[in-house]
Short mmCIF file of C-alpha atoms in Angstrom, two decimals:
data_model
loop_
_atom_site.label_atom_id
_atom_site.label_comp_id
_atom_site.label_asym_id
_atom_site.label_seq_id
_atom_site.Cartn_x
_atom_site.Cartn_y
_atom_site.Cartn_z
CA LEU A 1 79.44 204.99 136.09
CA LEU A 2 82.16 206.42 133.86
CA HIS A 3 84.28 203.36 133.25
CA HIS A 4 84.12 199.63 133.96
CA PHE A 5 86.70 196.98 133.07
CA GLU A 6 86.24 193.24 133.56
CA SER A 7 89.16 190.87 133.48
CA THR A 8 89.82 187.37 134.81
CA CYS A 9 93.40 186.32 135.28
CA SER A 10 94.57 182.77 135.84
CA ALA A 11 97.84 180.91 135.65
CA ASP A 12 98.20 177.54 133.96
CA GLY A 13 98.43 174.68 136.42
CA PRO A 14 96.80 171.74 138.17
CA ARG A 15 93.18 171.95 139.25
CA THR A 16 90.66 169.64 140.89
CA ALA A 17 87.23 168.85 139.52
CA THR A 18 84.22 166.94 140.77
CA GLY A 19 81.66 165.16 138.65
CA PRO A 20 79.61 161.96 138.32
CA ASP A 21 81.27 158.80 137.08
CA LEU A 22 79.54 156.21 134.90
CA ASN A 23 77.85 154.73 137.96
CA GLY A 24 76.49 158.09 139.10
CA ILE A 25 78.97 158.38 141.98
CA SER A 26 80.52 161.80 142.54
CA ARG A 27 84.29 161.62 142.03
CA THR A 28 87.04 164.17 142.48
CA VAL A 29 89.84 164.09 139.90
CA ASN A 30 92.92 166.11 139.07
CA THR A 31 92.77 168.15 135.88
CA TYR A 32 95.11 170.69 134.30
CA GLN A 33 94.34 174.19 133.03
CA VAL A 34 96.11 175.64 129.99
CA GLY A 35 94.77 179.05 129.09
CA ALA A 36 90.99 178.89 129.14
CA THR A 37 90.83 175.11 128.65
CA TYR A 38 90.89 172.27 131.17
CA TYR A 39 92.30 168.85 130.30
CA MET A 40 92.11 165.36 131.80
CA VAL A 41 95.75 165.52 132.82
CA ASP A 42 96.94 164.76 136.36
CA THR A 43 100.33 166.21 137.30
CA THR A 44 99.95 165.90 141.07
CA ARG A 45 101.45 162.45 141.67
CA PRO A 46 104.97 161.93 143.07
CA MET A 47 106.16 160.47 139.76
CA TYR A 48 105.50 163.69 137.82
CA ASN A 49 108.54 165.34 136.22
CA ALA A 50 107.79 168.93 135.18
CA ALA A 51 111.17 169.38 133.52
CA GLY A 52 110.49 166.63 131.01
CA SER A 53 106.87 167.55 130.30
CA THR A 54 105.12 169.46 127.54
CA LEU A 55 101.56 170.17 128.66
CA PRO A 56 98.92 169.19 127.93
CA ASP A 57 100.17 166.76 125.26
CA GLU A 58 103.13 165.08 126.91
CA PRO A 59 103.10 164.96 130.71
CA PHE A 60 106.13 163.01 131.88
CA GLY A 61 105.05 160.91 134.83
CA GLY A 62 101.45 162.08 134.69
CA ILE A 63 98.06 160.45 134.26
CA LEU A 64 96.54 161.34 130.88
CA THR A 65 93.07 160.35 129.66
CA VAL A 66 92.11 160.94 126.03
CA ASP A 67 89.31 160.16 123.55
CA MET A 68 89.50 157.96 120.44
CA ASN A 69 86.00 159.08 119.40
CA ASN A 70 85.16 155.57 118.06
CA THR A 71 87.55 155.97 115.13
CA PHE A 72 89.60 153.05 113.82
CA GLY A 73 92.03 151.94 111.16
CA ASP A 74 93.45 154.60 108.86
CA ASN A 75 90.92 157.10 110.19
CA GLN A 76 91.97 156.63 113.81
CA THR A 77 92.35 159.85 115.74
CA ILE A 78 92.99 160.57 119.40
CA GLN A 79 92.07 163.89 120.95
CA HIS A 80 92.04 165.50 124.37
CA VAL A 81 88.95 165.46 126.55
CA THR A 82 88.45 169.10 127.48
CA SER A 83 86.19 171.46 129.38
CA VAL A 84 85.87 175.24 129.29
CA ASN A 85 84.77 175.51 132.92
CA ASN A 86 86.25 172.42 134.63
CA ALA A 87 82.81 170.81 134.72
CA TRP A 88 82.62 167.30 133.28
CA GLY A 89 79.08 166.18 132.55
CA SER A 90 78.77 165.20 128.89
CA ALA A 91 78.77 161.54 127.86
CA THR A 92 82.43 161.55 126.78
CA GLN A 93 83.49 163.66 129.75
CA THR A 94 81.82 161.22 132.14
CA LYS A 95 83.60 158.26 130.56
CA ALA A 96 86.91 160.12 130.73
CA LEU A 97 86.35 161.15 134.34
CA SER A 98 85.64 157.51 135.26
CA ALA A 99 88.75 156.20 133.50
CA HIS A 100 90.86 159.04 134.93
CA PHE A 101 89.69 158.41 138.48
CA ASN A 102 90.20 154.65 138.20
CA ALA A 103 93.69 155.06 136.76
CA GLY A 104 94.54 157.16 139.81
CA ILE A 105 93.21 154.47 142.14
CA ALA A 106 95.28 151.79 140.39
CA TYR A 107 98.41 153.97 140.39
CA GLU A 108 98.08 154.74 144.11
CA TYR A 109 97.47 151.08 144.95
CA PHE A 110 100.75 149.98 143.40
CA ARG A 111 102.58 152.99 144.83
CA THR A 112 101.37 152.69 148.42
CA LYS A 113 101.01 148.91 148.76
CA HIS A 114 103.95 147.74 146.69
CA ASN A 115 106.21 150.81 146.43
CA ARG A 116 105.99 150.66 142.64
CA ASN A 117 106.60 153.84 140.68
CA SER A 118 103.84 153.68 138.04
CA ILE A 119 103.11 150.81 135.64
CA ASP A 120 106.64 150.51 134.31
CA GLY A 121 108.28 150.98 137.70
CA VAL A 122 110.20 154.09 136.62
CA GLY A 123 107.49 156.75 136.70
CA GLY A 124 106.12 156.43 133.17
CA THR A 125 102.91 158.24 132.25
CA VAL A 126 99.66 156.30 132.71
CA TYR A 127 97.56 156.57 129.55
CA SER A 128 93.84 155.77 129.30
CA VAL A 129 91.74 155.96 126.12
CA VAL A 130 87.92 156.04 126.08
CA ASN A 131 85.41 155.63 123.23
CA VAL A 132 87.40 152.81 121.68
CA SER A 133 85.77 150.76 118.91
CA ASP A 134 86.84 147.40 117.53
CA PRO A 135 90.25 148.07 115.94
CA GLU A 136 89.48 145.78 112.98
CA ASP A 137 86.02 146.89 111.84
CA GLY A 138 84.96 149.82 114.00
CA THR A 139 82.04 148.03 115.63
CA ALA A 140 81.15 148.46 119.30
CA LEU A 141 83.87 147.01 121.52
CA ASP A 142 82.62 144.74 124.30
CA ASN A 143 85.99 144.75 126.00
CA ALA A 144 88.90 146.69 127.48
CA PHE A 145 92.55 145.88 126.83
CA TRP A 146 96.18 146.75 127.51
CA ASN A 147 98.21 147.10 124.29
CA GLY A 148 101.67 147.21 125.84
CA LYS A 149 101.59 150.90 126.73
CA VAL A 150 98.01 152.17 126.99
CA MET A 151 94.71 151.13 128.59
CA TYR A 152 91.83 151.10 126.09
CA TYR A 153 88.16 151.11 127.11
CA GLY A 154 85.37 150.04 124.79
CA ASN A 155 81.84 151.32 125.23
CA GLY A 156 80.36 147.84 125.53
CA ASP A 157 77.81 146.12 123.34
CA VAL A 158 76.11 142.84 124.18
CA GLY A 159 77.68 141.90 127.50
CA PHE A 160 78.94 145.18 128.93
CA LYS A 161 78.23 148.82 129.51
CA PRO A 162 81.16 151.25 128.98
CA LEU A 163 84.09 149.46 130.58
CA ALA A 164 85.68 152.64 131.89
CA GLY A 165 83.11 152.47 134.69
CA ALA A 166 84.86 149.75 136.71
CA ILE A 167 87.79 150.24 139.07
CA ASP A 168 88.65 146.54 138.95
CA VAL A 169 88.76 146.61 135.14
CA ALA A 170 91.27 149.47 135.28
CA GLY A 171 93.25 147.57 137.91
CA HIS A 172 93.16 144.42 135.81
CA GLU A 173 94.45 146.16 132.68
CA MET A 174 97.11 148.14 134.55
CA THR A 175 98.35 144.92 136.14
CA HIS A 176 98.98 143.49 132.67
CA GLY A 177 101.40 146.39 132.28
CA VAL A 178 103.03 145.64 135.62
CA VAL A 179 103.42 141.96 134.69
CA GLN A 180 104.89 143.03 131.35
CA GLY A 181 107.44 145.20 133.18
CA THR A 182 108.40 142.48 135.67
CA ALA A 183 107.91 138.77 134.94
CA ASN A 184 106.94 139.49 131.31
CA LEU A 185 104.88 136.30 131.13
CA GLU A 186 104.39 135.10 127.56
CA TYR A 187 100.72 135.57 126.71
CA GLN A 188 99.81 132.02 125.75
CA GLY A 189 99.22 128.69 127.47
CA GLU A 190 99.82 128.43 131.20
CA SER A 191 101.94 131.57 131.44
CA GLY A 192 99.13 133.53 129.75
CA ALA A 193 96.63 132.07 132.21
CA ILE A 194 98.83 133.12 135.14
CA ASN A 195 99.04 136.60 133.62
CA GLU A 196 95.23 136.84 133.50
CA SER A 197 94.87 135.42 137.01
CA MET A 198 97.30 137.95 138.47
CA ALA A 199 95.45 140.76 136.68
CA ASP A 200 92.15 139.57 138.18
CA ILE A 201 93.58 139.29 141.70
CA PHE A 202 95.20 142.73 141.71
CA GLY A 203 92.09 144.24 140.12
CA SER A 204 90.02 142.80 142.96
CA MET A 205 92.44 144.15 145.55
CA MET A 206 91.76 147.65 144.23
CA ASP A 207 88.00 147.13 144.55
CA PRO A 208 87.73 145.51 148.00
CA ALA A 209 83.93 145.57 148.26
CA ASP A 210 83.77 142.06 146.75
CA TRP A 211 85.76 139.45 144.84
CA LEU A 212 83.87 139.94 141.59
CA ILE A 213 85.42 141.35 138.42
CA GLY A 214 83.54 143.82 136.24
CA GLU A 215 80.31 143.67 138.24
CA ASP A 216 79.86 147.43 137.81
CA VAL A 217 79.88 147.24 134.02
CA VAL A 218 78.33 143.88 133.13
CA LYS A 219 74.80 143.85 131.75
CA THR A 220 72.76 141.58 134.02
#
């Protein structure tokens, strides 16, 4: 053998990956490759606008899942969830894969059942954040919430396991965004109660196995 040259060529672009979610169920998600790194970015949905996107940081009309790494306050940082081989098996990767898959389910539900173009109705990017701690003191967050633009998933504490593991939780939080972009119910009193009720109902519609909410993440 006089000469041997090894080279692997690849173009940036969308990929698919399969891995276990937080409930141990194998899920297939859409990722995106930039160079030698894979990101939890989905650019395969009809809402995606390549012309307005800067990947991987700013997909316009994509689904993006990132990691807060349990930081809070002035030290808060958000970073990409990445893989060097498009395998997603670490603790953070599994949480991100779960949130990413569930965001896709919620997006497709509103698109196919109600002809709605993403949360805001005009194809805005769907953001999910995992490893979220209490924003006030950094303690474990026994909750998930919608902050007006982004879905945040705590890792649980007393009552819950990581909340990214439930499709109906993702559906519930995304529906708060849909309500915000439509009826914009004031979040107090009876209108706030209606807001929560609608979020529960739509969350259940995305998880048709039962009419429970959060049964996959509650500690029994």
